[in-house]
Amino acid sequence: MAGSRPYHSVLGAGQETLPQKLPLLHLFYPSKPHFHRQQNPTKILQLHPPSPPPPRLLRSTPSSLPHHQRPPLHLHTALRSALRAAKPDLSNILTTLQPHLLIHDILLRWAGAIASEKNIPSVTFFTSGAAMFSYFCHLGQRGGVEFPYPAIRLTGFELSMAIGALESSKNEEKDPDEDAGWNFGRTIIVNSSREIDGKYMDYLSEMLNREFIPAGSLVRDYDDDDAGESVLMDWLSQKDKFSCVFVSFGTEYFLKREEIEEVAYGLELSNVNFIWIVRFPKGDGTTVEETLPAGFLERESIEFGVPIVAMPMHLDQPMNAKLVAELGVGVEVERDNEGRLQREEIAKVIRDVVVGESSGELRRRVVERRERIRLRSREEIDEIAHKLEQICGK
């Protein structure tokens, strides 16, 4: 690499889907002010994929899927195969740009091996939290030993889903560059704060013999200039403070019909105002009217409602729900012994969180934790900046 440049150039490589791309971009931009205060400022290079992408990237994914939209779960294996097909493109980019450092998504573990071949150091970025990461690593490395943190212990139903995900990944085509890349990058940035799951980062360091650095809070400040939200905000302004619930299950999970019905009845029984994001797979043709119980849409709240009620459905959600409960900032909706949602339990948890005796204390803890995370995050992003400078200077 050319050592005479007056700045450090950093290249970020991740999945070209919005849920994965945003944390990586947010990691870059908060750190820029810090770097520019230093004697050797850092230049952030933004990589724009070709349009249309190379055919080999599209052969396993549906042609109708927008680049910014994350594919459904059953296509993740095909997505990872398509990403591996992009190795020559990344190699050419690294040769052309010769950055001082590559920061790559953990799903692109092979990227570290390619960077190492060109004498470029690399850092891995994990876009989820450390609690989930440590739990799955524990299952893979110490499966016969009980997970040391009881708050994250999964139910039989949740454990079967987690083990199923691990077994599914084992059946994928093996890439020797993935293990090689894992050996080169000794530093992993985690999309979290020590204020949230510091002990899980320490456990990861112990298991994997790597340095885990928290990125702090990468959530961007809310922009209230969007005129399209004015109707929603007007509706909310007419409601009592802390009286509304926002219901969402993420961008990748589509509720089954019976799950939609239980959530709908649970909301009805809770008697709170709510906004519910009801999503269906693209091209499914199903409508909200067809899926919800008869008469449900007559409630004004189906279009405008609020607070965040998220019941764990898949991937890291069960671990995250338990982490929220452990931190004292939320309550998990428990399922029955067969893993099914129950409308009465949904209604009970919503009422407890919104209007129950402990709701005020819960809100106080959330605000307190938020302020602590904000303070800690300022320190953590500075720590990352210093660490990356050290790596670039090697």
Short mmCIF file of C-alpha atoms in Angstrom, two decimals:
data_model
loop_
_atom_site.label_atom_id
_atom_site.label_comp_id
_atom_site.label_asym_id
_atom_site.label_seq_id
_atom_site.Cartn_x
_atom_site.Cartn_y
_atom_site.Cartn_z
CA MET A 1 0.00 0.00 0.00
CA ALA A 2 1.15 3.51 -0.68
CA GLY A 3 2.31 5.00 2.58
CA SER A 4 2.62 8.60 1.42
CA ARG A 5 -1.09 9.44 1.36
CA PRO A 6 -2.10 12.14 3.90
CA TYR A 7 -5.18 10.24 5.00
CA HIS A 8 -6.31 6.73 5.90
CA SER A 9 -8.74 5.27 3.37
CA VAL A 10 -11.31 2.80 4.70
CA LEU A 11 -13.44 0.55 2.50
CA GLY A 12 -16.66 -0.98 3.81
CA ALA A 13 -18.06 -4.18 2.32
CA GLY A 14 -21.45 -5.59 3.28
CA GLN A 15 -24.66 -7.05 1.93
CA GLU A 16 -26.37 -4.81 -0.60
CA THR A 17 -29.62 -4.85 1.39
CA LEU A 18 -30.93 -2.01 3.50
CA PRO A 19 -31.17 -3.73 6.93
CA GLN A 20 -27.52 -4.84 6.66
CA LYS A 21 -26.19 -1.73 4.93
CA LEU A 22 -27.49 0.95 7.31
CA PRO A 23 -25.52 -0.10 10.42
CA LEU A 24 -22.32 -0.16 8.35
CA LEU A 25 -22.98 3.34 7.01
CA HIS A 26 -23.91 4.59 10.48
CA LEU A 27 -20.65 3.15 11.79
CA PHE A 28 -18.71 5.27 9.31
CA TYR A 29 -20.44 8.60 9.65
CA PRO A 30 -20.37 9.13 13.45
CA SER A 31 -16.63 8.46 13.39
CA LYS A 32 -15.81 11.01 10.70
CA PRO A 33 -15.80 14.07 13.01
CA HIS A 34 -13.39 12.28 15.36
CA PHE A 35 -11.03 11.31 12.58
CA HIS A 36 -11.01 14.78 11.07
CA ARG A 37 -9.84 16.21 14.37
CA GLN A 38 -6.77 14.03 14.14
CA GLN A 39 -3.51 14.88 12.45
CA ASN A 40 -4.16 12.16 9.84
CA PRO A 41 -7.85 12.41 8.91
CA THR A 42 -9.69 9.43 7.49
CA LYS A 43 -11.43 9.47 4.13
CA ILE A 44 -14.49 7.24 3.87
CA LEU A 45 -14.93 5.63 0.46
CA GLN A 46 -18.49 4.75 -0.48
CA LEU A 47 -18.81 1.77 -2.77
CA HIS A 48 -21.70 1.87 -5.25
CA PRO A 49 -22.58 -1.51 -6.80
CA PRO A 50 -22.93 -1.69 -10.58
CA SER A 51 -26.41 -1.36 -12.01
CA PRO A 52 -27.48 -3.87 -13.04
CA PRO A 53 -25.33 -6.18 -10.89
CA PRO A 54 -23.16 -8.83 -12.57
CA PRO A 55 -25.31 -11.78 -13.78
CA ARG A 56 -23.56 -14.18 -11.41
CA LEU A 57 -24.94 -12.19 -8.47
CA LEU A 58 -28.49 -12.64 -9.72
CA ARG A 59 -28.55 -16.25 -10.77
CA SER A 60 -29.77 -17.51 -7.36
CA THR A 61 -31.99 -14.60 -6.30
CA PRO A 62 -35.36 -13.52 -7.70
CA SER A 63 -35.03 -10.89 -10.44
CA SER A 64 -37.95 -8.93 -8.99
CA LEU A 65 -36.24 -8.35 -5.64
CA PRO A 66 -35.07 -4.70 -5.25
CA HIS A 67 -31.42 -4.33 -4.23
CA HIS A 68 -32.37 -2.41 -1.09
CA GLN A 69 -34.82 -5.07 0.10
CA ARG A 70 -33.58 -7.96 2.18
CA PRO A 71 -34.68 -11.31 0.73
CA PRO A 72 -36.99 -13.62 2.71
CA LEU A 73 -35.44 -16.22 4.99
CA HIS A 74 -35.70 -19.15 2.60
CA LEU A 75 -33.46 -17.28 0.11
CA HIS A 76 -30.64 -16.47 2.54
CA THR A 77 -28.60 -19.50 1.49
CA ALA A 78 -28.89 -18.43 -2.16
CA LEU A 79 -27.91 -14.89 -1.17
CA ARG A 80 -24.76 -16.08 0.57
CA SER A 81 -23.84 -18.13 -2.51
CA ALA A 82 -24.36 -15.07 -4.70
CA LEU A 83 -22.18 -12.99 -2.38
CA ARG A 84 -19.39 -15.56 -2.62
CA ALA A 85 -19.58 -15.21 -6.40
CA ALA A 86 -18.64 -11.55 -5.94
CA LYS A 87 -15.15 -12.38 -4.63
CA PRO A 88 -13.40 -11.49 -7.92
CA ASP A 89 -15.15 -8.10 -7.93
CA LEU A 90 -14.02 -7.30 -4.39
CA SER A 91 -10.49 -8.44 -5.23
CA ASN A 92 -10.38 -6.05 -8.20
CA ILE A 93 -11.74 -3.19 -6.11
CA LEU A 94 -9.11 -3.73 -3.42
CA THR A 95 -6.38 -3.83 -6.05
CA THR A 96 -7.63 -0.58 -7.59
CA LEU A 97 -8.30 1.41 -4.42
CA GLN A 98 -5.58 -0.04 -2.18
CA PRO A 99 -7.30 1.09 1.04
CA HIS A 100 -5.48 1.05 4.36
CA LEU A 101 -8.30 -0.99 5.92
CA LEU A 102 -11.27 -3.16 4.94
CA ILE A 103 -14.33 -3.32 7.23
CA HIS A 104 -16.63 -6.14 6.17
CA ASP A 105 -19.89 -7.77 7.25
CA ILE A 106 -19.42 -10.99 9.23
CA LEU A 107 -21.31 -12.89 6.50
CA LEU A 108 -18.46 -11.96 4.15
CA ARG A 109 -15.82 -13.76 6.21
CA TRP A 110 -13.94 -14.63 3.03
CA ALA A 111 -13.30 -10.91 2.49
CA GLY A 112 -10.61 -10.99 5.18
CA ALA A 113 -8.65 -13.62 3.24
CA ILE A 114 -8.80 -11.59 0.03
CA ALA A 115 -7.65 -8.46 1.85
CA SER A 116 -4.79 -10.36 3.50
CA GLU A 117 -3.53 -11.54 0.10
CA LYS A 118 -3.10 -7.86 -0.79
CA ASN A 119 -1.50 -6.95 2.53
CA ILE A 120 -4.57 -4.99 3.63
CA PRO A 121 -5.72 -5.41 7.26
CA SER A 122 -9.38 -6.16 7.86
CA VAL A 123 -11.94 -5.77 10.63
CA THR A 124 -15.21 -7.71 10.89
CA PHE A 125 -18.49 -5.90 11.61
CA PHE A 126 -21.33 -7.84 13.26
CA THR A 127 -24.63 -6.03 12.65
CA SER A 128 -26.53 -7.73 15.50
CA GLY A 129 -25.86 -7.70 19.24
CA ALA A 130 -23.38 -9.74 21.26
CA ALA A 131 -25.98 -11.70 23.26
CA MET A 132 -27.23 -13.58 20.19
CA PHE A 133 -23.70 -13.97 18.79
CA SER A 134 -22.40 -15.44 22.05
CA TYR A 135 -25.37 -17.80 22.39
CA PHE A 136 -24.91 -19.30 18.92
CA CYS A 137 -21.14 -19.52 19.35
CA HIS A 138 -21.72 -21.33 22.65
CA LEU A 139 -24.07 -23.82 20.94
CA GLY A 140 -21.46 -24.46 18.27
CA GLN A 141 -18.42 -24.76 20.56
CA ARG A 142 -19.79 -25.86 23.93
CA GLY A 143 -23.09 -27.47 23.02
CA GLY A 144 -23.02 -29.94 25.92
CA VAL A 145 -22.51 -27.19 28.51
CA GLU A 146 -25.28 -24.94 29.81
CA PHE A 147 -25.10 -21.31 28.65
CA PRO A 148 -23.60 -19.38 31.60
CA TYR A 149 -26.16 -16.55 31.57
CA PRO A 150 -29.61 -17.85 32.61
CA ALA A 151 -31.47 -14.74 31.40
CA ILE A 152 -30.79 -15.78 27.78
CA ARG A 153 -31.69 -19.43 28.25
CA LEU A 154 -34.16 -20.43 25.53
CA THR A 155 -37.34 -22.48 25.81
CA GLY A 156 -37.53 -25.88 24.11
CA PHE A 157 -39.39 -24.36 21.16
CA GLU A 158 -36.88 -21.52 20.75
CA LEU A 159 -33.93 -23.88 21.17
CA SER A 160 -35.23 -26.15 18.41
CA MET A 161 -35.40 -23.15 16.07
CA ALA A 162 -31.85 -22.09 16.99
CA ILE A 163 -30.43 -25.58 16.48
CA GLY A 164 -32.32 -25.85 13.19
CA ALA A 165 -30.68 -22.65 11.97
CA LEU A 166 -27.24 -23.99 12.91
CA GLU A 167 -27.86 -27.32 11.17
CA SER A 168 -29.09 -25.54 8.06
CA SER A 169 -25.90 -23.48 7.83
CA LYS A 170 -23.78 -26.65 8.14
CA ASN A 171 -25.36 -28.02 4.97
CA GLU A 172 -24.23 -25.06 2.88
CA GLU A 173 -21.38 -25.24 0.40
CA LYS A 174 -18.09 -24.77 2.23
CA ASP A 175 -15.72 -22.00 1.19
CA PRO A 176 -12.09 -22.41 2.34
CA ASP A 177 -11.64 -18.64 2.20
CA GLU A 178 -14.20 -18.24 5.01
CA ASP A 179 -12.07 -20.09 7.56
CA ALA A 180 -8.94 -18.41 6.23
CA GLY A 181 -10.54 -14.97 6.46
CA TRP A 182 -11.64 -15.70 10.03
CA ASN A 183 -8.01 -16.31 10.96
CA PHE A 184 -6.80 -12.94 9.68
CA GLY A 185 -9.15 -10.46 11.34
CA ARG A 186 -8.61 -10.45 15.11
CA THR A 187 -10.88 -7.46 15.76
CA ILE A 188 -14.69 -7.59 15.57
CA ILE A 189 -16.90 -4.52 15.90
CA VAL A 190 -20.31 -5.31 17.41
CA ASN A 191 -23.42 -3.25 16.70
CA SER A 192 -24.15 -2.69 20.38
CA SER A 193 -22.94 -0.96 23.53
CA ARG A 194 -21.31 -2.34 26.66
CA GLU A 195 -24.19 -0.71 28.49
CA ILE A 196 -26.44 -3.30 26.84
CA ASP A 197 -24.48 -6.55 26.61
CA GLY A 198 -20.89 -6.00 27.71
CA LYS A 199 -20.66 -9.34 29.53
CA TYR A 200 -21.63 -11.17 26.35
CA MET A 201 -18.80 -9.44 24.49
CA ASP A 202 -16.40 -10.62 27.20
CA TYR A 203 -17.70 -14.18 26.85
CA LEU A 204 -17.22 -14.01 23.08
CA SER A 205 -13.63 -12.83 23.56
CA GLU A 206 -13.02 -15.80 25.86
CA MET A 207 -14.51 -18.34 23.44
CA LEU A 208 -13.04 -17.01 20.19
CA ASN A 209 -9.81 -15.38 21.38
CA ARG A 210 -10.63 -12.15 19.58
CA GLU A 211 -11.11 -8.52 20.52
CA PHE A 212 -14.74 -7.40 20.49
CA ILE A 213 -15.32 -3.65 20.34
CA PRO A 214 -18.79 -2.10 20.77
CA ALA A 215 -19.89 0.40 18.14
CA GLY A 216 -22.16 2.21 20.58
CA SER A 217 -25.62 3.32 19.55
CA LEU A 218 -25.76 3.60 15.74
CA VAL A 219 -29.39 4.71 15.69
CA ARG A 220 -29.69 7.97 13.79
CA ASP A 221 -31.55 10.94 15.24
CA TYR A 222 -35.16 11.17 14.10
CA ASP A 223 -35.81 13.53 11.19
CA ASP A 224 -39.19 15.20 11.68
CA ASP A 225 -39.20 17.00 8.32
CA ASP A 226 -41.15 14.27 6.51
CA ALA A 227 -44.47 15.84 5.60
CA GLY A 228 -45.90 12.40 4.89
CA GLU A 229 -45.96 11.65 8.60
CA SER A 230 -48.01 14.71 9.58
CA VAL A 231 -51.36 12.87 9.56
CA LEU A 232 -49.95 10.17 11.81
CA MET A 233 -48.43 12.71 14.20
CA ASP A 234 -51.68 14.69 14.29
CA TRP A 235 -53.51 11.53 15.31
CA LEU A 236 -50.96 10.73 18.01
CA SER A 237 -51.16 14.27 19.40
CA GLN A 238 -54.82 13.62 20.23
CA LYS A 239 -53.97 10.62 22.40
CA ASP A 240 -52.88 10.63 26.02
CA LYS A 241 -49.16 10.41 26.67
CA PHE A 242 -47.85 6.82 26.93
CA SER A 243 -51.22 5.44 25.79
CA CYS A 244 -50.30 4.00 22.37
CA VAL A 245 -48.47 0.89 21.17
CA PHE A 246 -46.45 0.33 17.99
CA VAL A 247 -46.50 -3.30 16.82
CA SER A 248 -43.83 -4.59 14.44
CA PHE A 249 -42.13 -7.91 13.75
CA GLY A 250 -39.24 -6.71 11.61
CA THR A 251 -38.67 -6.67 7.87
CA GLU A 252 -37.92 -10.36 7.32
CA TYR A 253 -40.71 -12.20 9.13
CA PHE A 254 -44.24 -12.56 7.76
CA LEU A 255 -46.82 -13.61 10.34
CA LYS A 256 -48.80 -16.76 9.71
CA ARG A 257 -52.57 -16.37 9.54
CA GLU A 258 -53.07 -17.87 13.00
CA GLU A 259 -50.39 -15.57 14.45
CA ILE A 260 -52.08 -12.52 12.93
CA GLU A 261 -55.37 -13.62 14.46
CA GLU A 262 -53.89 -14.06 17.96
CA VAL A 263 -52.11 -10.69 17.81
CA ALA A 264 -55.28 -8.99 16.56
CA TYR A 265 -57.44 -10.42 19.34
CA GLY A 266 -54.72 -9.65 21.88
CA LEU A 267 -54.69 -6.00 20.80
CA GLU A 268 -58.48 -5.92 20.91
CA LEU A 269 -58.56 -7.34 24.43
CA SER A 270 -55.89 -4.90 25.66
CA ASN A 271 -58.06 -1.85 24.89
CA VAL A 272 -55.08 0.35 23.98
CA ASN A 273 -54.44 2.57 20.96
CA PHE A 274 -52.01 1.03 18.51
CA ILE A 275 -50.29 1.15 15.13
CA TRP A 276 -49.61 -2.28 13.65
CA ILE A 277 -47.35 -2.85 10.66
CA VAL A 278 -49.04 -5.74 8.82
CA ARG A 279 -46.84 -7.08 6.01
CA PHE A 280 -47.23 -9.86 3.44
CA PRO A 281 -44.65 -11.36 1.05
CA LYS A 282 -44.37 -9.49 -2.24
CA GLY A 283 -46.72 -10.97 -4.83
CA ASP A 284 -48.67 -12.91 -2.20
CA GLY A 285 -51.93 -11.17 -3.05
CA THR A 286 -53.25 -11.47 0.51
CA THR A 287 -55.03 -8.40 1.88
CA VAL A 288 -55.37 -7.13 5.42
CA GLU A 289 -59.16 -7.36 5.12
CA GLU A 290 -58.95 -11.08 4.28
CA THR A 291 -56.60 -11.93 7.13
CA LEU A 292 -57.85 -10.00 10.17
CA PRO A 293 -60.88 -11.16 12.18
CA ALA A 294 -64.26 -9.85 11.04
CA GLY A 295 -64.94 -6.32 12.26
CA PHE A 296 -61.35 -5.65 13.29
CA LEU A 297 -60.70 -2.97 10.64
CA GLU A 298 -63.57 -0.89 11.97
CA ARG A 299 -61.33 0.19 14.80
CA GLU A 300 -59.60 3.48 14.02
CA SER A 301 -56.41 2.12 15.58
CA ILE A 302 -55.61 -0.26 12.71
CA GLU A 303 -54.25 2.67 10.69
CA PHE A 304 -52.95 4.80 13.54
CA GLY A 305 -51.76 3.30 16.79
CA VAL A 306 -48.35 3.25 18.64
CA PRO A 307 -45.95 1.71 21.36
CA ILE A 308 -43.59 -1.00 20.34
CA VAL A 309 -44.81 -4.51 21.10
CA ALA A 310 -42.52 -7.11 19.47
CA MET A 311 -42.98 -10.80 20.17
CA PRO A 312 -39.88 -12.88 19.23
CA MET A 313 -40.42 -14.83 16.02
CA HIS A 314 -37.08 -15.92 14.52
CA LEU A 315 -33.29 -15.53 14.31
CA ASP A 316 -31.97 -13.23 17.05
CA GLN A 317 -35.39 -12.04 18.26
CA PRO A 318 -35.77 -14.62 21.09
CA MET A 319 -32.36 -13.67 22.51
CA ASN A 320 -33.04 -9.96 22.11
CA ALA A 321 -36.41 -10.27 23.85
CA LYS A 322 -34.76 -11.94 26.84
CA LEU A 323 -31.99 -9.33 26.87
CA VAL A 324 -34.62 -6.57 27.01
CA ALA A 325 -36.24 -8.30 30.00
CA GLU A 326 -32.85 -8.76 31.68
CA LEU A 327 -32.11 -5.05 31.32
CA GLY A 328 -35.46 -4.24 32.91
CA VAL A 329 -36.73 -2.22 29.95
CA GLY A 330 -39.40 -4.54 28.56
CA VAL A 331 -41.58 -7.61 29.01
CA GLU A 332 -41.62 -10.69 26.78
CA VAL A 333 -44.90 -12.24 25.67
CA GLU A 334 -44.65 -15.89 26.68
CA ARG A 335 -45.81 -18.66 24.36
CA ASP A 336 -47.49 -21.92 25.29
CA ASN A 337 -45.59 -25.23 25.49
CA GLU A 338 -45.92 -25.74 21.74
CA GLY A 339 -44.55 -22.29 20.90
CA ARG A 340 -47.90 -20.72 20.01
CA LEU A 341 -48.96 -17.16 20.83
CA GLN A 342 -51.98 -16.75 23.10
CA ARG A 343 -54.23 -13.70 22.77
CA GLU A 344 -54.85 -13.48 26.53
CA GLU A 345 -51.10 -13.34 27.25
CA ILE A 346 -50.59 -10.71 24.54
CA ALA A 347 -53.35 -8.55 26.02
CA LYS A 348 -52.01 -8.97 29.57
CA VAL A 349 -48.46 -7.92 28.65
CA ILE A 350 -49.67 -4.91 26.65
CA ARG A 351 -51.88 -3.73 29.52
CA ASP A 352 -49.09 -4.23 32.05
CA VAL A 353 -46.60 -2.23 29.96
CA VAL A 354 -48.96 0.58 28.97
CA VAL A 355 -51.26 1.11 31.98
CA GLY A 356 -50.18 -1.42 34.63
CA GLU A 357 -48.89 -0.56 38.11
CA SER A 358 -45.29 -1.03 37.01
CA SER A 359 -45.61 0.90 33.71
CA GLY A 360 -44.27 4.14 35.19
CA GLU A 361 -41.23 2.38 36.66
CA LEU A 362 -40.65 0.61 33.33
CA ARG A 363 -40.65 3.93 31.44
CA ARG A 364 -38.30 5.43 34.02
CA ARG A 365 -35.83 2.57 33.55
CA VAL A 366 -36.01 2.91 29.77
CA VAL A 367 -35.19 6.63 29.93
CA GLU A 368 -32.40 6.01 32.40
CA ARG A 369 -30.89 3.25 30.28
CA ARG A 370 -31.19 5.37 27.14
CA GLU A 371 -29.20 8.21 28.70
CA ARG A 372 -26.51 5.82 29.91
CA ILE A 373 -26.24 4.27 26.45
CA ARG A 374 -25.91 7.72 24.86
CA LEU A 375 -23.10 8.70 27.21
CA ARG A 376 -21.28 5.39 26.80
CA SER A 377 -21.74 5.43 23.01
CA ARG A 378 -19.79 8.68 22.68
CA GLU A 379 -16.85 7.00 24.36
CA GLU A 380 -17.24 3.80 22.35
CA ILE A 381 -17.21 5.44 18.93
CA ASP A 382 -14.02 7.29 19.94
CA GLU A 383 -12.49 3.99 21.04
CA ILE A 384 -13.29 2.50 17.63
CA ALA A 385 -11.72 5.49 15.91
CA HIS A 386 -8.48 5.07 17.88
CA LYS A 387 -8.46 1.31 17.28
CA LEU A 388 -8.91 1.68 13.53
CA GLU A 389 -6.15 4.27 13.41
CA GLN A 390 -3.85 1.83 15.18
CA ILE A 391 -4.70 -0.93 12.70
CA CYS A 392 -4.22 1.39 9.72
CA GLY A 393 -0.86 2.48 11.10
CA LYS A 394 0.54 -1.04 11.39
#
